[in-house]
Each structure stands twice: as C-alpha cells, then as structure tokens.
Amino acid sequence: MAVSAGMIAKAAATVLSNEKLRKGVGWTLVAILSPVIVLIALLCSIGSGGADHNNQAVAAAFYGVSYSTEVPAEFRYHIEEMRTAFSLLDSAMASVNGQTESGNGLDPIRIKAVFYALCFGEDAPSARAASRFVECFYTWETRTRTVDVENGDGTVTSTVEEYTVAVPVSLYQAYANLEAELGRTITEDDKSNINHIYSMIAGAAGGGNYNGEFLRGDGSSIDLDVSAFTDPNSKNAADLVTYAIHAWESGWGYVWGTYGDVLTESLFAYKLEQYPDGVGSYEDFIRANWLGGRTTDCVGLIKGYGWLSPETMTIDYGSHGMPDIGANQMYYSATESGTIDTMPDIPGLAVWHDGHIGVYIGGGQVIEAMGTKYGVVKTELANRGWTHWLKIPYINYD
C-alpha cells in the first residue's frame, strides 16, 4: 500500500503528541529522533526535492512557514508550540544578556537549537521553565570596579564597588547542567542533532573557502568613526554602507560570534570556550592575524552597525531595536526581498545565500566578512554565489 505524505506526517505528529506512545518508545528515543521526525514530516508535506528539505524543516520552527492544506493539524500544533517556546527563551536570554559584559553574551541560536533537539513534541514551557532552561547556560560572578562619586562639595572621590555579572558557561558545563535539570542523559546523538541544527541556522563557523577575487582593506585602526554618517541618530541604509566601508578600510578580521568589538585576550578566550570548533580550529591563525583588532562575523557586521551607540561610540549588544539573529534569520525575517536577478540598485541592501550575508555598497560591489582566513573584504556582486537580496529589517531605506 502506498503511504501518502499526509499519513507519514500525521504518524510522526501522533507519536510526538501522544503521551502513551512517547512512553512506549521511550523519552530518550523520542528526544533523539524527534528532529528527524520533523524533517521527514515537513519534507513530505512540503513536497519539494533536494537539499532544501532540511532547511525547510528547521525553518518551520525557527522562522515560520506557510503551510499547505496537506500538513496535518498535529504537526502545525507542535511547530507553533516550539515557536512559542522560542519566544519565551528569547525573553529570558535578553534579560540575562543585559547583565553580561565585554561582549560575552549567551548565544540565542545555540540555546534554541539545544531546546529544539531535546524538547520538540512537548508543550511550550511556562516562562519560569524557559528561564530555568536558560539558567543552565550561565552562572553569576561577583566582580569589582572603580567608580567616581561626586561629593556634595563638588569634589570627586574614587571608590571600589562590587557588582554581579552573568557569565556564560562552556557548552560542556551547560550539558551537565541540563542533564541535572531535565533528569536525563544528553547523548552523542543529541549533540550531533544540536550541532546539525545550529549549523543550519547560524551558517558555517569558519566562513568556508573562496577562490575568487577579493580585496582586503589596508588599514589597521580600531577606531570607530561616525563623522561621515548622514544621520547618526537613526539606523539607515546610507550609514550602514559607510560603516561597512570603514570596517573594510580598517582591516577588520573575522571571528565567529563577534560583531565589531576589539578582540581582547579575554574576549578571545571566551569565544574559544564558546565555540571550540568554529573558533578553536582557527586559534593559531586568529592569534597571529586578528588578536588586538576589531573582528566580526558576516551578520555581525550588520548587527554591529545596528548596535552602535554614536553618543558613546560603543557597540551595545541587543540595542536600538536590532535583535541578535543569524544570517538566515535576518533573511527570513525580511518583508522585502527577492532573487538576486531582481535586485534593485540600492546601496545598503543585504545580499544573501544560505548561511552567509553581506552588504551591497553600490557600483556592483559588496562588503562582507568572508571568513576566518579572509576577514572583512570587498568583492564583486556578480559571480559570488549570492542567491537573494533583502531590505534588512530595522534599517530605514526611505
């Protein structure tokens, strides 16, 4: 008997939604296989072929999709529950990241990839349960700092005060914390699923390789410069172009998970711990070429402009209405976009292909944080593999 796409998707959703069936196959097995079930279900319900299946499946949870009438209601329910959970996780992470410092914030994509792999098929958690899940990824640390206090007579006295800061823990420690919180073992299969989902959403950690022509900037300045901005008080396409060109001219490097801050020893140590593969695999190269300078990854180039506070000349994580999202999330959240052959000649548009994004600066040229071995470079728009263009959400194009 032929098995229809709807039958497979419905069976997958039924296993995930029925408590007795979940217990029958075992929670551990469901946790390991549920992302695979999701891939199969959405693969069958969408009906397109080739390598896009995995991206479309994960996109349903991370970005939202338009469902055909053939997609079972049970499947839609679990996707919407996951999206509700993601919203609660985002709120919890935003609260924590407001209490971190030196760019050492939680990675929203990583935490949501872990939650997806371990918890798909369950109802969305309460806000408190979402916070407890996020708590597994950080600890609190008491530090001291020197502050100046103005006295009543106008004199200023320096004093040392204690303060508390949230500090992300290593992924190894986060897994140990989650095992204690969830009361289950996180297996190697779980971790493989998590890494697969994370890579699909965040892109390739090292930025990949490129054999075409590109031009490196010849500067080495760590200064930020807004003197040529048309309107420092707004986030607009013209100033994004100016910011990207300045990053290129200043010779910024590339480090996964950064967004324009100076790569200090402490920030580098944190990124090595946070991304043992994506950054650790390039440790010697980064130390020799990028340490002490400003660094970014591809979407970090755009987020860094969004988070730049001209009044203080600092890049303040998560500020000015720009969320912490990946290259693919930025594309999927755009309300105006199209295939690259339909791209209008508007400087400040973003150009995108799966896992990577750059800034179009006009004249057929793009500024992009290409990869660890390249840094921020200038390339030609044509023949670079871009598949789509988009107006970046949170940027004004008027």
mmCIF file of C-alpha atoms in Angstrom:
data_model
loop_
_atom_site.group_PDB
_atom_site.id
_atom_site.type_symbol
_atom_site.label_atom_id
_atom_site.label_comp_id
_atom_site.label_asym_id
_atom_site.label_seq_id
_atom_site.Cartn_x
_atom_site.Cartn_y
_atom_site.Cartn_z
ATOM 1 C CA MET A 1 0.000 0.000 0.000
ATOM 2 C CA ALA A 2 1.347 3.416 -0.906
ATOM 3 C CA VAL A 3 1.938 5.684 2.072
ATOM 4 C CA SER A 4 0.950 9.280 1.476
ATOM 5 C CA ALA A 5 2.890 12.299 2.701
ATOM 6 C CA GLY A 6 -0.010 13.176 4.964
ATOM 7 C CA MET A 7 0.000 9.706 6.529
ATOM 8 C CA ILE A 8 3.705 9.910 7.368
ATOM 9 C CA ALA A 9 3.435 13.422 8.749
ATOM 10 C CA LYS A 10 0.327 12.507 10.750
ATOM 11 C CA ALA A 11 2.015 9.424 12.190
ATOM 12 C CA ALA A 12 5.042 11.473 13.215
ATOM 13 C CA ALA A 13 2.909 14.108 14.868
ATOM 14 C CA THR A 14 0.809 11.454 16.615
ATOM 15 C CA VAL A 15 3.852 9.811 18.189
ATOM 16 C CA LEU A 16 5.048 13.160 19.441
ATOM 17 C CA SER A 17 1.684 14.282 20.780
ATOM 18 C CA ASN A 18 0.505 11.041 22.432
ATOM 19 C CA GLU A 19 1.927 10.591 25.929
ATOM 20 C CA LYS A 20 1.407 6.824 25.989
ATOM 21 C CA LEU A 21 3.160 6.392 22.662
ATOM 22 C CA ARG A 22 6.020 8.604 23.791
ATOM 23 C CA LYS A 23 6.460 6.482 26.902
ATOM 24 C CA GLY A 24 6.189 3.332 24.825
ATOM 25 C CA VAL A 25 9.089 4.247 22.562
ATOM 26 C CA GLY A 26 10.986 5.913 25.379
ATOM 27 C CA TRP A 27 11.616 9.582 26.019
ATOM 28 C CA THR A 28 15.289 9.267 25.140
ATOM 29 C CA LEU A 29 14.487 7.785 21.740
ATOM 30 C CA VAL A 30 11.913 10.483 21.062
ATOM 31 C CA ALA A 31 14.366 13.206 22.073
ATOM 32 C CA ILE A 32 16.975 11.785 19.713
ATOM 33 C CA LEU A 33 14.634 11.154 16.804
ATOM 34 C CA SER A 34 12.106 13.962 17.100
ATOM 35 C CA PRO A 35 14.143 16.426 14.985
ATOM 36 C CA VAL A 36 14.474 13.674 12.378
ATOM 37 C CA ILE A 37 10.710 13.063 12.528
ATOM 38 C CA VAL A 38 10.185 16.776 11.997
ATOM 39 C CA LEU A 39 12.463 16.714 8.978
ATOM 40 C CA ILE A 40 10.589 13.760 7.484
ATOM 41 C CA ALA A 41 7.186 15.247 8.208
ATOM 42 C CA LEU A 42 7.923 18.634 6.726
ATOM 43 C CA LEU A 43 9.893 17.091 3.869
ATOM 44 C CA CYS A 44 6.832 15.090 2.883
ATOM 45 C CA SER A 45 4.298 17.853 3.471
ATOM 46 C CA ILE A 46 6.205 20.488 1.522
ATOM 47 C CA GLY A 47 6.900 18.130 -1.346
ATOM 48 C CA SER A 48 9.922 19.883 -2.877
ATOM 49 C CA GLY A 49 13.050 17.908 -3.636
ATOM 50 C CA GLY A 50 16.763 18.020 -2.977
ATOM 51 C CA ALA A 51 18.922 19.544 -0.293
ATOM 52 C CA ASP A 52 16.354 22.184 0.701
ATOM 53 C CA HIS A 53 14.378 19.695 2.797
ATOM 54 C CA ASN A 54 16.400 20.094 5.978
ATOM 55 C CA ASN A 55 16.427 23.878 5.730
ATOM 56 C CA GLN A 56 12.676 23.988 5.166
ATOM 57 C CA ALA A 57 12.015 21.715 8.127
ATOM 58 C CA VAL A 58 14.048 23.677 10.630
ATOM 59 C CA ALA A 59 12.765 26.924 9.108
ATOM 60 C CA ALA A 60 9.257 25.913 10.158
ATOM 61 C CA ALA A 61 10.276 26.181 13.814
ATOM 62 C CA PHE A 62 12.864 28.964 13.618
ATOM 63 C CA TYR A 63 11.274 31.274 11.048
ATOM 64 C CA GLY A 64 7.699 30.163 10.441
ATOM 65 C CA VAL A 65 6.341 28.878 7.138
ATOM 66 C CA SER A 66 3.156 28.966 5.122
ATOM 67 C CA TYR A 67 1.564 25.529 5.376
ATOM 68 C CA SER A 68 -0.237 23.734 2.588
ATOM 69 C CA THR A 69 -3.632 22.216 3.305
ATOM 70 C CA GLU A 70 -2.000 18.766 3.362
ATOM 71 C CA VAL A 71 0.019 19.462 6.517
ATOM 72 C CA PRO A 72 -1.710 17.761 9.491
ATOM 73 C CA ALA A 73 -3.035 19.927 12.296
ATOM 74 C CA GLU A 74 -0.975 17.940 14.833
ATOM 75 C CA PHE A 75 2.234 18.878 13.063
ATOM 76 C CA ARG A 76 1.280 22.546 12.908
ATOM 77 C CA TYR A 77 0.468 22.434 16.614
ATOM 78 C CA HIS A 78 3.938 21.198 17.578
ATOM 79 C CA ILE A 79 5.651 23.753 15.346
ATOM 80 C CA GLU A 80 3.632 26.577 16.885
ATOM 81 C CA GLU A 81 4.373 25.281 20.392
ATOM 82 C CA MET A 82 8.082 25.344 19.543
ATOM 83 C CA ARG A 83 7.804 28.896 18.228
ATOM 84 C CA THR A 84 6.046 29.927 21.448
ATOM 85 C CA ALA A 85 8.854 28.294 23.416
ATOM 86 C CA PHE A 86 11.444 30.169 21.343
ATOM 87 C CA SER A 87 9.739 33.465 22.176
ATOM 88 C CA LEU A 88 9.923 32.667 25.898
ATOM 89 C CA LEU A 89 13.576 31.638 25.573
ATOM 90 C CA ASP A 90 14.353 34.882 23.710
ATOM 91 C CA SER A 91 12.828 36.919 26.542
ATOM 92 C CA ALA A 92 14.814 35.011 29.162
ATOM 93 C CA MET A 93 18.067 35.371 27.201
ATOM 94 C CA ALA A 94 17.528 39.094 26.599
ATOM 95 C CA SER A 95 17.192 39.612 30.346
ATOM 96 C CA VAL A 96 20.431 37.722 31.016
ATOM 97 C CA ASN A 97 22.391 39.334 28.179
ATOM 98 C CA GLY A 98 21.553 42.727 29.633
ATOM 99 C CA GLN A 99 23.670 41.692 32.630
ATOM 100 C CA THR A 100 26.737 40.416 30.747
ATOM 101 C CA GLU A 101 29.759 42.466 29.743
ATOM 102 C CA SER A 102 32.654 42.609 27.269
ATOM 103 C CA GLY A 103 30.581 41.008 24.517
ATOM 104 C CA ASN A 104 30.322 37.727 26.435
ATOM 105 C CA GLY A 105 26.604 37.135 25.916
ATOM 106 C CA LEU A 106 24.546 33.991 25.519
ATOM 107 C CA ASP A 107 24.183 32.602 22.002
ATOM 108 C CA PRO A 108 20.426 32.576 21.213
ATOM 109 C CA ILE A 109 20.774 30.255 18.221
ATOM 110 C CA ARG A 110 22.754 27.702 20.232
ATOM 111 C CA ILE A 111 20.279 27.648 23.115
ATOM 112 C CA LYS A 112 17.273 27.324 20.806
ATOM 113 C CA ALA A 113 18.985 24.560 18.816
ATOM 114 C CA VAL A 114 19.533 22.658 22.075
ATOM 115 C CA PHE A 115 15.925 23.180 23.130
ATOM 116 C CA TYR A 116 14.619 22.087 19.725
ATOM 117 C CA ALA A 117 16.658 18.877 19.739
ATOM 118 C CA LEU A 118 15.786 17.935 23.310
ATOM 119 C CA CYS A 119 12.222 19.155 23.710
ATOM 120 C CA PHE A 120 10.373 19.001 20.392
ATOM 121 C CA GLY A 121 6.997 17.337 20.855
ATOM 122 C CA GLU A 122 6.362 18.785 24.289
ATOM 123 C CA ASP A 123 4.002 21.652 25.003
ATOM 124 C CA ALA A 124 5.592 25.081 25.248
ATOM 125 C CA PRO A 125 7.083 25.652 28.712
ATOM 126 C CA SER A 126 5.992 28.286 31.184
ATOM 127 C CA ALA A 127 8.032 31.480 31.346
ATOM 128 C CA ARG A 128 9.636 30.180 34.552
ATOM 129 C CA ALA A 129 10.528 26.833 32.948
ATOM 130 C CA ALA A 130 12.061 28.672 29.976
ATOM 131 C CA SER A 131 14.139 30.769 32.376
ATOM 132 C CA ARG A 132 15.311 27.633 34.197
ATOM 133 C CA PHE A 133 16.377 26.126 30.866
ATOM 134 C CA VAL A 134 18.377 29.265 30.028
ATOM 135 C CA GLU A 135 19.908 29.266 33.527
ATOM 136 C CA CYS A 136 21.767 26.086 32.560
ATOM 137 C CA PHE A 137 23.905 28.151 30.166
ATOM 138 C CA TYR A 138 25.347 30.751 32.544
ATOM 139 C CA THR A 139 26.490 31.440 36.073
ATOM 140 C CA TRP A 140 26.801 34.552 38.233
ATOM 141 C CA GLU A 141 30.136 36.120 39.110
ATOM 142 C CA THR A 142 30.910 38.918 41.575
ATOM 143 C CA ARG A 143 33.440 41.449 40.307
ATOM 144 C CA THR A 144 34.821 44.786 41.444
ATOM 145 C CA ARG A 145 35.177 48.093 39.652
ATOM 146 C CA THR A 146 36.357 51.592 40.454
ATOM 147 C CA VAL A 147 33.745 54.331 40.184
ATOM 148 C CA ASP A 148 33.949 58.070 40.690
ATOM 149 C CA VAL A 149 31.467 59.556 43.168
ATOM 150 C CA GLU A 150 30.780 63.282 43.211
ATOM 151 C CA ASN A 151 30.609 64.653 46.740
ATOM 152 C CA GLY A 152 28.351 67.424 47.982
ATOM 153 C CA ASP A 153 31.195 69.947 47.884
ATOM 154 C CA GLY A 154 31.885 69.213 44.218
ATOM 155 C CA THR A 155 34.955 67.067 44.773
ATOM 156 C CA VAL A 156 35.183 63.596 43.253
ATOM 157 C CA THR A 157 36.200 60.512 45.195
ATOM 158 C CA SER A 158 37.154 57.179 43.632
ATOM 159 C CA THR A 159 35.777 54.109 45.347
ATOM 160 C CA VAL A 160 35.726 50.369 44.675
ATOM 161 C CA GLU A 161 32.348 48.656 44.480
ATOM 162 C CA GLU A 162 31.212 45.099 43.905
ATOM 163 C CA TYR A 163 28.784 44.163 41.169
ATOM 164 C CA THR A 164 27.338 40.949 39.763
ATOM 165 C CA VAL A 165 27.618 39.889 36.132
ATOM 166 C CA ALA A 166 26.178 36.950 34.189
ATOM 167 C CA VAL A 167 28.921 34.779 32.662
ATOM 168 C CA PRO A 168 28.134 32.089 30.054
ATOM 169 C CA VAL A 169 29.490 28.632 30.871
ATOM 170 C CA SER A 170 31.100 26.233 28.418
ATOM 171 C CA LEU A 171 28.848 24.036 26.306
ATOM 172 C CA TYR A 172 30.236 21.032 28.198
ATOM 173 C CA GLN A 173 29.111 22.549 31.509
ATOM 174 C CA ALA A 174 25.766 23.591 30.021
ATOM 175 C CA TYR A 175 25.083 19.989 29.007
ATOM 176 C CA ALA A 176 25.917 18.809 32.537
ATOM 177 C CA ASN A 177 23.564 21.436 33.975
ATOM 178 C CA LEU A 178 20.803 20.402 31.568
ATOM 179 C CA GLU A 179 21.172 16.742 32.488
ATOM 180 C CA ALA A 180 20.613 17.658 36.133
ATOM 181 C CA GLU A 181 17.706 19.987 35.290
ATOM 182 C CA LEU A 182 15.934 17.628 32.869
ATOM 183 C CA GLY A 183 16.792 14.386 34.636
ATOM 184 C CA ARG A 184 18.092 12.689 31.502
ATOM 185 C CA THR A 185 21.331 11.968 29.684
ATOM 186 C CA ILE A 186 22.298 14.091 26.706
ATOM 187 C CA THR A 187 23.690 11.541 24.284
ATOM 188 C CA GLU A 188 26.181 11.917 21.459
ATOM 189 C CA ASP A 189 23.242 11.582 19.056
ATOM 190 C CA ASP A 190 21.565 14.506 20.820
ATOM 191 C CA LYS A 191 24.727 16.578 20.452
ATOM 192 C CA SER A 192 25.033 15.649 16.788
ATOM 193 C CA ASN A 193 21.441 16.767 16.194
ATOM 194 C CA ILE A 194 22.100 20.011 18.065
ATOM 195 C CA ASN A 195 25.225 20.777 16.036
ATOM 196 C CA HIS A 196 23.410 19.983 12.792
ATOM 197 C CA ILE A 197 20.507 22.301 13.612
ATOM 198 C CA TYR A 198 22.861 25.032 14.828
ATOM 199 C CA SER A 199 24.913 24.941 11.627
ATOM 200 C CA MET A 200 21.774 25.095 9.503
ATOM 201 C CA ILE A 201 20.578 28.247 11.263
ATOM 202 C CA ALA A 202 23.854 30.034 12.026
ATOM 203 C CA GLY A 203 25.863 29.079 8.926
ATOM 204 C CA ALA A 204 29.404 27.784 8.544
ATOM 205 C CA ALA A 205 31.568 28.749 11.509
ATOM 206 C CA GLY A 206 34.792 29.453 9.644
ATOM 207 C CA GLY A 207 33.093 31.117 6.710
ATOM 208 C CA GLY A 208 34.272 28.487 4.223
ATOM 209 C CA ASN A 209 36.777 28.890 1.409
ATOM 210 C CA TYR A 210 36.696 31.168 -1.641
ATOM 211 C CA ASN A 211 38.911 31.063 -4.702
ATOM 212 C CA GLY A 212 37.601 34.168 -6.489
ATOM 213 C CA GLU A 213 38.909 37.722 -6.392
ATOM 214 C CA PHE A 214 38.548 39.861 -3.278
ATOM 215 C CA LEU A 215 40.212 42.969 -1.907
ATOM 216 C CA ARG A 216 41.398 43.413 1.671
ATOM 217 C CA GLY A 217 41.470 46.833 3.288
ATOM 218 C CA ASP A 218 44.980 48.048 4.086
ATOM 219 C CA GLY A 219 44.258 49.776 7.413
ATOM 220 C CA SER A 220 44.660 48.577 10.989
ATOM 221 C CA SER A 221 42.695 51.127 13.007
ATOM 222 C CA ILE A 222 40.477 50.088 15.911
ATOM 223 C CA ASP A 223 38.724 53.468 15.999
ATOM 224 C CA LEU A 224 35.030 53.707 15.185
ATOM 225 C CA ASP A 225 34.110 56.701 13.024
ATOM 226 C CA VAL A 226 30.669 58.250 12.515
ATOM 227 C CA SER A 227 31.887 61.584 11.135
ATOM 228 C CA ALA A 228 30.604 60.721 7.653
ATOM 229 C CA PHE A 229 27.202 59.419 8.814
ATOM 230 C CA THR A 230 24.230 61.198 7.269
ATOM 231 C CA ASP A 231 22.110 60.740 10.410
ATOM 232 C CA PRO A 232 23.838 59.201 13.452
ATOM 233 C CA ASN A 233 20.555 59.199 15.378
ATOM 234 C CA SER A 234 18.827 56.726 13.056
ATOM 235 C CA LYS A 235 19.664 53.352 11.547
ATOM 236 C CA ASN A 236 19.619 53.900 7.808
ATOM 237 C CA ALA A 237 20.955 52.287 4.645
ATOM 238 C CA ALA A 238 23.405 55.078 3.766
ATOM 239 C CA ASP A 239 25.144 54.942 7.135
ATOM 240 C CA LEU A 240 25.226 51.132 7.073
ATOM 241 C CA VAL A 241 27.225 51.416 3.844
ATOM 242 C CA THR A 242 29.569 53.971 5.443
ATOM 243 C CA TYR A 243 30.029 51.716 8.483
ATOM 244 C CA ALA A 244 30.760 48.639 6.342
ATOM 245 C CA ILE A 245 33.278 50.521 4.188
ATOM 246 C CA HIS A 246 35.012 51.805 7.328
ATOM 247 C CA ALA A 247 35.262 48.239 8.669
ATOM 248 C CA TRP A 248 36.830 47.154 5.373
ATOM 249 C CA GLU A 249 39.231 50.105 5.175
ATOM 250 C CA SER A 250 40.277 49.490 8.793
ATOM 251 C CA GLY A 251 41.198 45.866 8.097
ATOM 252 C CA TRP A 252 38.738 44.204 10.453
ATOM 253 C CA GLY A 253 39.206 40.479 10.973
ATOM 254 C CA TYR A 254 36.749 37.612 11.185
ATOM 255 C CA VAL A 255 35.979 35.636 14.336
ATOM 256 C CA TRP A 256 32.830 33.561 14.659
ATOM 257 C CA GLY A 257 30.315 35.064 17.077
ATOM 258 C CA THR A 258 31.804 38.590 17.195
ATOM 259 C CA TYR A 259 30.236 41.825 15.969
ATOM 260 C CA GLY A 260 32.799 44.608 15.849
ATOM 261 C CA ASP A 261 34.355 44.790 19.306
ATOM 262 C CA VAL A 262 38.127 44.703 19.753
ATOM 263 C CA LEU A 263 39.284 41.099 20.124
ATOM 264 C CA THR A 264 40.975 41.237 23.518
ATOM 265 C CA GLU A 265 42.596 38.244 25.191
ATOM 266 C CA SER A 266 39.567 37.838 27.460
ATOM 267 C CA LEU A 267 37.056 38.012 24.602
ATOM 268 C CA PHE A 268 39.134 35.574 22.556
ATOM 269 C CA ALA A 269 39.318 33.151 25.495
ATOM 270 C CA TYR A 270 35.544 33.299 25.843
ATOM 271 C CA LYS A 271 34.971 32.647 22.138
ATOM 272 C CA LEU A 272 37.393 29.704 22.248
ATOM 273 C CA GLU A 273 35.347 28.207 25.065
ATOM 274 C CA GLN A 274 32.020 29.096 23.461
ATOM 275 C CA TYR A 275 32.927 27.748 20.002
ATOM 276 C CA PRO A 276 35.657 25.102 20.435
ATOM 277 C CA ASP A 277 35.297 24.021 16.804
ATOM 278 C CA GLY A 278 34.300 27.180 14.946
ATOM 279 C CA VAL A 279 36.912 29.345 16.699
ATOM 280 C CA GLY A 280 39.206 26.777 18.312
ATOM 281 C CA SER A 281 40.042 25.184 14.965
ATOM 282 C CA TYR A 282 41.498 28.527 13.861
ATOM 283 C CA GLU A 283 43.120 29.554 17.150
ATOM 284 C CA ASP A 284 46.676 29.936 15.837
ATOM 285 C CA PHE A 285 45.577 31.881 12.758
ATOM 286 C CA ILE A 286 43.312 34.200 14.751
ATOM 287 C CA ARG A 287 46.002 34.839 17.349
ATOM 288 C CA ALA A 288 48.546 35.672 14.652
ATOM 289 C CA ASN A 289 46.277 37.837 12.494
ATOM 290 C CA TRP A 290 43.237 39.227 14.318
ATOM 291 C CA LEU A 291 44.007 39.472 18.049
ATOM 292 C CA GLY A 292 44.004 43.101 19.213
ATOM 293 C CA GLY A 293 41.966 44.346 16.257
ATOM 294 C CA ARG A 294 38.251 44.626 15.650
ATOM 295 C CA THR A 295 36.572 41.443 14.428
ATOM 296 C CA THR A 296 33.141 40.360 13.275
ATOM 297 C CA ASP A 297 31.368 37.539 11.515
ATOM 298 C CA CYS A 298 29.152 38.031 8.474
ATOM 299 C CA VAL A 299 25.896 39.003 10.153
ATOM 300 C CA GLY A 300 27.838 40.640 12.992
ATOM 301 C CA LEU A 301 28.927 43.321 10.513
ATOM 302 C CA ILE A 302 25.279 44.353 10.168
ATOM 303 C CA LYS A 303 24.376 43.843 13.829
ATOM 304 C CA GLY A 304 27.403 45.875 14.916
ATOM 305 C CA TYR A 305 26.067 48.869 12.996
ATOM 306 C CA GLY A 306 22.613 48.290 14.460
ATOM 307 C CA TRP A 307 24.046 48.193 17.989
ATOM 308 C CA LEU A 308 26.419 51.144 17.584
ATOM 309 C CA SER A 309 25.657 53.979 20.021
ATOM 310 C CA PRO A 310 27.144 57.141 18.438
ATOM 311 C CA GLU A 311 26.941 59.118 21.680
ATOM 312 C CA THR A 312 29.304 56.705 23.461
ATOM 313 C CA MET A 313 30.999 55.146 20.402
ATOM 314 C CA THR A 314 30.357 51.699 21.820
ATOM 315 C CA ILE A 315 28.682 48.654 20.291
ATOM 316 C CA ASP A 316 25.987 47.766 22.808
ATOM 317 C CA TYR A 317 24.653 44.242 22.426
ATOM 318 C CA GLY A 318 20.967 43.940 21.543
ATOM 319 C CA SER A 319 20.349 47.695 21.477
ATOM 320 C CA HIS A 320 18.471 50.078 19.163
ATOM 321 C CA GLY A 321 15.819 47.526 18.230
ATOM 322 C CA MET A 322 18.219 45.172 16.419
ATOM 323 C CA PRO A 323 17.825 41.610 17.766
ATOM 324 C CA ASP A 324 20.618 39.057 17.935
ATOM 325 C CA ILE A 325 19.807 36.897 14.913
ATOM 326 C CA GLY A 326 21.770 34.862 12.397
ATOM 327 C CA ALA A 327 22.241 35.447 8.675
ATOM 328 C CA ASN A 328 19.418 33.106 7.732
ATOM 329 C CA GLN A 329 17.092 34.542 10.360
ATOM 330 C CA MET A 330 17.778 38.022 9.010
ATOM 331 C CA TYR A 331 16.825 36.889 5.516
ATOM 332 C CA TYR A 332 13.684 35.060 6.602
ATOM 333 C CA SER A 333 12.505 37.981 8.730
ATOM 334 C CA ALA A 334 12.761 40.465 5.841
ATOM 335 C CA THR A 335 9.474 41.757 4.463
ATOM 336 C CA GLU A 336 11.053 42.889 1.181
ATOM 337 C CA SER A 337 13.371 40.503 -0.657
ATOM 338 C CA GLY A 338 13.802 38.707 -3.949
ATOM 339 C CA THR A 339 16.034 36.577 -6.100
ATOM 340 C CA ILE A 340 19.365 38.130 -6.982
ATOM 341 C CA ASP A 341 18.370 38.672 -10.628
ATOM 342 C CA THR A 342 15.602 41.049 -9.467
ATOM 343 C CA MET A 343 17.817 43.110 -7.147
ATOM 344 C CA PRO A 344 17.353 46.904 -7.353
ATOM 345 C CA ASP A 345 20.494 49.044 -7.313
ATOM 346 C CA ILE A 346 20.047 50.357 -3.752
ATOM 347 C CA PRO A 347 23.195 50.709 -1.613
ATOM 348 C CA GLY A 348 22.590 49.273 1.845
ATOM 349 C CA LEU A 349 20.640 46.242 0.710
ATOM 350 C CA ALA A 350 21.893 42.924 2.026
ATOM 351 C CA VAL A 351 22.821 40.070 -0.281
ATOM 352 C CA TRP A 352 22.396 36.527 0.951
ATOM 353 C CA HIS A 353 22.891 32.867 0.299
ATOM 354 C CA ASP A 354 22.216 30.090 2.758
ATOM 355 C CA GLY A 355 24.356 30.703 5.854
ATOM 356 C CA HIS A 356 26.048 33.919 4.695
ATOM 357 C CA ILE A 357 25.193 37.608 4.252
ATOM 358 C CA GLY A 358 26.919 40.762 3.001
ATOM 359 C CA VAL A 359 26.250 44.486 2.480
ATOM 360 C CA TYR A 360 25.790 45.872 -1.037
ATOM 361 C CA ILE A 361 27.582 49.245 -1.227
ATOM 362 C CA GLY A 362 26.640 50.201 -4.792
ATOM 363 C CA GLY A 363 28.573 50.103 -8.051
ATOM 364 C CA GLY A 364 28.253 46.326 -8.235
ATOM 365 C CA GLN A 365 30.343 45.808 -5.076
ATOM 366 C CA VAL A 366 29.779 44.129 -1.718
ATOM 367 C CA ILE A 367 31.470 44.404 1.681
ATOM 368 C CA GLU A 368 31.361 41.096 3.535
ATOM 369 C CA ALA A 369 33.004 39.417 6.499
ATOM 370 C CA MET A 370 34.018 36.483 4.324
ATOM 371 C CA GLY A 371 35.596 34.034 6.755
ATOM 372 C CA THR A 372 38.334 33.447 9.321
ATOM 373 C CA LYS A 373 41.104 33.313 6.723
ATOM 374 C CA TYR A 374 39.898 36.457 4.924
ATOM 375 C CA GLY A 375 38.380 38.985 7.328
ATOM 376 C CA VAL A 376 36.249 41.861 6.032
ATOM 377 C CA VAL A 377 36.746 42.176 2.280
ATOM 378 C CA LYS A 378 35.340 43.870 -0.815
ATOM 379 C CA THR A 379 34.029 41.632 -3.607
ATOM 380 C CA GLU A 380 32.081 41.947 -6.828
ATOM 381 C CA LEU A 381 28.353 41.286 -6.612
ATOM 382 C CA ALA A 382 28.405 39.146 -9.748
ATOM 383 C CA ASN A 383 29.651 35.553 -9.704
ATOM 384 C CA ARG A 384 29.876 35.410 -5.910
ATOM 385 C CA GLY A 385 27.066 32.916 -5.387
ATOM 386 C CA TRP A 386 24.519 35.268 -3.845
ATOM 387 C CA THR A 387 21.018 33.915 -4.391
ATOM 388 C CA HIS A 388 18.809 36.634 -2.872
ATOM 389 C CA TRP A 389 18.710 40.280 -1.824
ATOM 390 C CA LEU A 390 16.771 41.811 1.063
ATOM 391 C CA LYS A 391 15.963 45.037 2.803
ATOM 392 C CA ILE A 392 17.331 44.481 6.282
ATOM 393 C CA PRO A 393 14.679 44.683 8.988
ATOM 394 C CA TYR A 394 15.356 47.501 11.465
ATOM 395 C CA ILE A 395 17.148 49.572 8.758
ATOM 396 C CA ASN A 396 15.432 52.588 7.172
ATOM 397 C CA TYR A 397 15.530 52.676 3.359
ATOM 398 C CA ASP A 398 13.477 55.848 2.810
#
